[in-house]
Coordinates of C-alpha atoms in Angstrom, one line a residue:
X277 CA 69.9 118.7 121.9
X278 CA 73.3 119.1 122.9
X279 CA 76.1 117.2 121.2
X280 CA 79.0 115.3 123.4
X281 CA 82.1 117.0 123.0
X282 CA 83.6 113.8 122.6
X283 CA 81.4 113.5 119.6
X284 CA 83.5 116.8 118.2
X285 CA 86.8 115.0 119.1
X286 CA 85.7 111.8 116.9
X287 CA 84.4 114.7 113.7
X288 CA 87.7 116.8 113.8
X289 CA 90.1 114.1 113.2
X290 CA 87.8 112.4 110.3
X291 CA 87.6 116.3 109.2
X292 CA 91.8 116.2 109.4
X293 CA 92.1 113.0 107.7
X294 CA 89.4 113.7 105.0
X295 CA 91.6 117.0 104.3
X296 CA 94.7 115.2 104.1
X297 CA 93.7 112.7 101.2
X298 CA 93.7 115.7 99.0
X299 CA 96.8 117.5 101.0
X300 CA 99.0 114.0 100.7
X301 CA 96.9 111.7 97.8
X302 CA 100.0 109.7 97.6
X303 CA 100.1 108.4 101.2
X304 CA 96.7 107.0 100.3
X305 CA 97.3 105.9 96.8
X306 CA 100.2 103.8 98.3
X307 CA 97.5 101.9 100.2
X308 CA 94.5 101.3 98.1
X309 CA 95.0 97.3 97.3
X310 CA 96.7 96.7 93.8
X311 CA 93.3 94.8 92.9
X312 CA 90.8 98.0 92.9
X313 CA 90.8 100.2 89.8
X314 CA 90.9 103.9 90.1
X315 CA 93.0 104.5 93.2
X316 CA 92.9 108.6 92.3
X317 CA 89.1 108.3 92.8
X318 CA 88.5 106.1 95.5
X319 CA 91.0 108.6 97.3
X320 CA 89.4 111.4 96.8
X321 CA 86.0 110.1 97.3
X322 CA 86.9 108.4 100.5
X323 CA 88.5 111.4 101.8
X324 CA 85.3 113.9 101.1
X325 CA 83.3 111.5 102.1
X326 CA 85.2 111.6 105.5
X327 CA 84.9 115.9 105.5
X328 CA 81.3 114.8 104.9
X329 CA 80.3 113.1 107.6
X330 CA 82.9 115.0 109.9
X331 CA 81.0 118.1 108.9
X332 CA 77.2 116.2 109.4
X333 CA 78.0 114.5 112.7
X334 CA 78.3 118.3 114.0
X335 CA 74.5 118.4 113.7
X336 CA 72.5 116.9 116.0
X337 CA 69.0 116.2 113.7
X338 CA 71.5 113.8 111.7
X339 CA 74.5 112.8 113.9
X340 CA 72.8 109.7 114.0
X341 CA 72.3 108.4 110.8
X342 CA 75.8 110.0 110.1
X343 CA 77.5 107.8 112.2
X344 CA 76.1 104.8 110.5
X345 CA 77.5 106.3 107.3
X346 CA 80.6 106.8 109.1
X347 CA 80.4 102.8 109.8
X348 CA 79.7 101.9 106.7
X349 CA 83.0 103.8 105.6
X350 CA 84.8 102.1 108.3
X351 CA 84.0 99.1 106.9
X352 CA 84.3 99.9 103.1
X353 CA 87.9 100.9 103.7
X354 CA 88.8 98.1 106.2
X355 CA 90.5 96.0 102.9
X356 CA 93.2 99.0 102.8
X357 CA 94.4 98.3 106.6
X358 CA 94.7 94.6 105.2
X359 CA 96.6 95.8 102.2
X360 CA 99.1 97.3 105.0
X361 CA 99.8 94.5 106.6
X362 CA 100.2 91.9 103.3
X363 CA 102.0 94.2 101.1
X364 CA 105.3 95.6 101.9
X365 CA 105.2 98.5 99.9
X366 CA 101.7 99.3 100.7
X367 CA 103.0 99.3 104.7
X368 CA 104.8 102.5 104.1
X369 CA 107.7 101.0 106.3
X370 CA 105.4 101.1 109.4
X371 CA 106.4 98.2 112.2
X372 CA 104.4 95.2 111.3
X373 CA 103.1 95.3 115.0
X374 CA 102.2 98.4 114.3
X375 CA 100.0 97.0 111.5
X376 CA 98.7 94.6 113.4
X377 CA 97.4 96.8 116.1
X378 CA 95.9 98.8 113.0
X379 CA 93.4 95.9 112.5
X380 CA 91.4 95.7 115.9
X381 CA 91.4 99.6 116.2
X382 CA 89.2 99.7 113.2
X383 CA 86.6 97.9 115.5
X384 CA 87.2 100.1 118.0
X385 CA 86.5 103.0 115.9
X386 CA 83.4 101.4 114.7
X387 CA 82.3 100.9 118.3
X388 CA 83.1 104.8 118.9
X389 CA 80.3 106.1 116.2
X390 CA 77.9 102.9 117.1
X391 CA 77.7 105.1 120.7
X392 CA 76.1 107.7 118.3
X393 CA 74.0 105.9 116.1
X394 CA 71.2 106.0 119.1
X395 CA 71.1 102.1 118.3
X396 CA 69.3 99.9 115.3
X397 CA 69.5 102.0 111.9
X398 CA 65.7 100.9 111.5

């Protein structure tokens, strides 16, 4: 079975930004809230994690279940894009509009790997 290329589009930039928590850990370390413990490791899991699943949603026996991981992640992380918005320094000096656009894309991005899933996890 043949994968959609859009499917490739949606892997390569999770593959980019998974690479990119080990390339630029302080961008990330900026926005893990102040309230977790071990910001160094939740970056660098959360970023293989994302080389992870951009790697397995390449394979079409477990695309599927991959993009439920890859939803789960969405959601795990979902606290950060509220730490952008409600802490100054965490916002990295990005417009606050541009914050608050942030938020609803994350649905949208979970909406773009529930088109993958191939519907109920069960």
């Amino acid at each position: 079975m043949a994968l959609p290329w859009h499917l490739y589009v949606m892997a390569s930039l999770y593959l980019l930004a998974g690479l990119n928590h080990f390339r630029k850990p302080g961008l990330y370390l900026k926005i893990i809230p102040a309230y977790l413990p071990w910001h160094k490791t939740i970056n660098y899991v959360s970023g293989a994690a994302e080389i992870i699943i951009a790697i397995c949603l390449c394979f079409p026996e477990i695309s599927a279940v991959t993009a439920w991981a890859l939803i789960a992640l969405l959601i795990v992380i979902f606290p950060a894009n509220i730490y952008m918005y409600t802490d100054e320094k965490a916002s990295l000096n990005t417009p606050r509009w541009l914050l608050m656009l942030r938020l609803p894309l994350q649905v949208v991005l979970v909406i773009w790997a529930y088109i993958y899933t191939d519907g109920l996890p069960f």
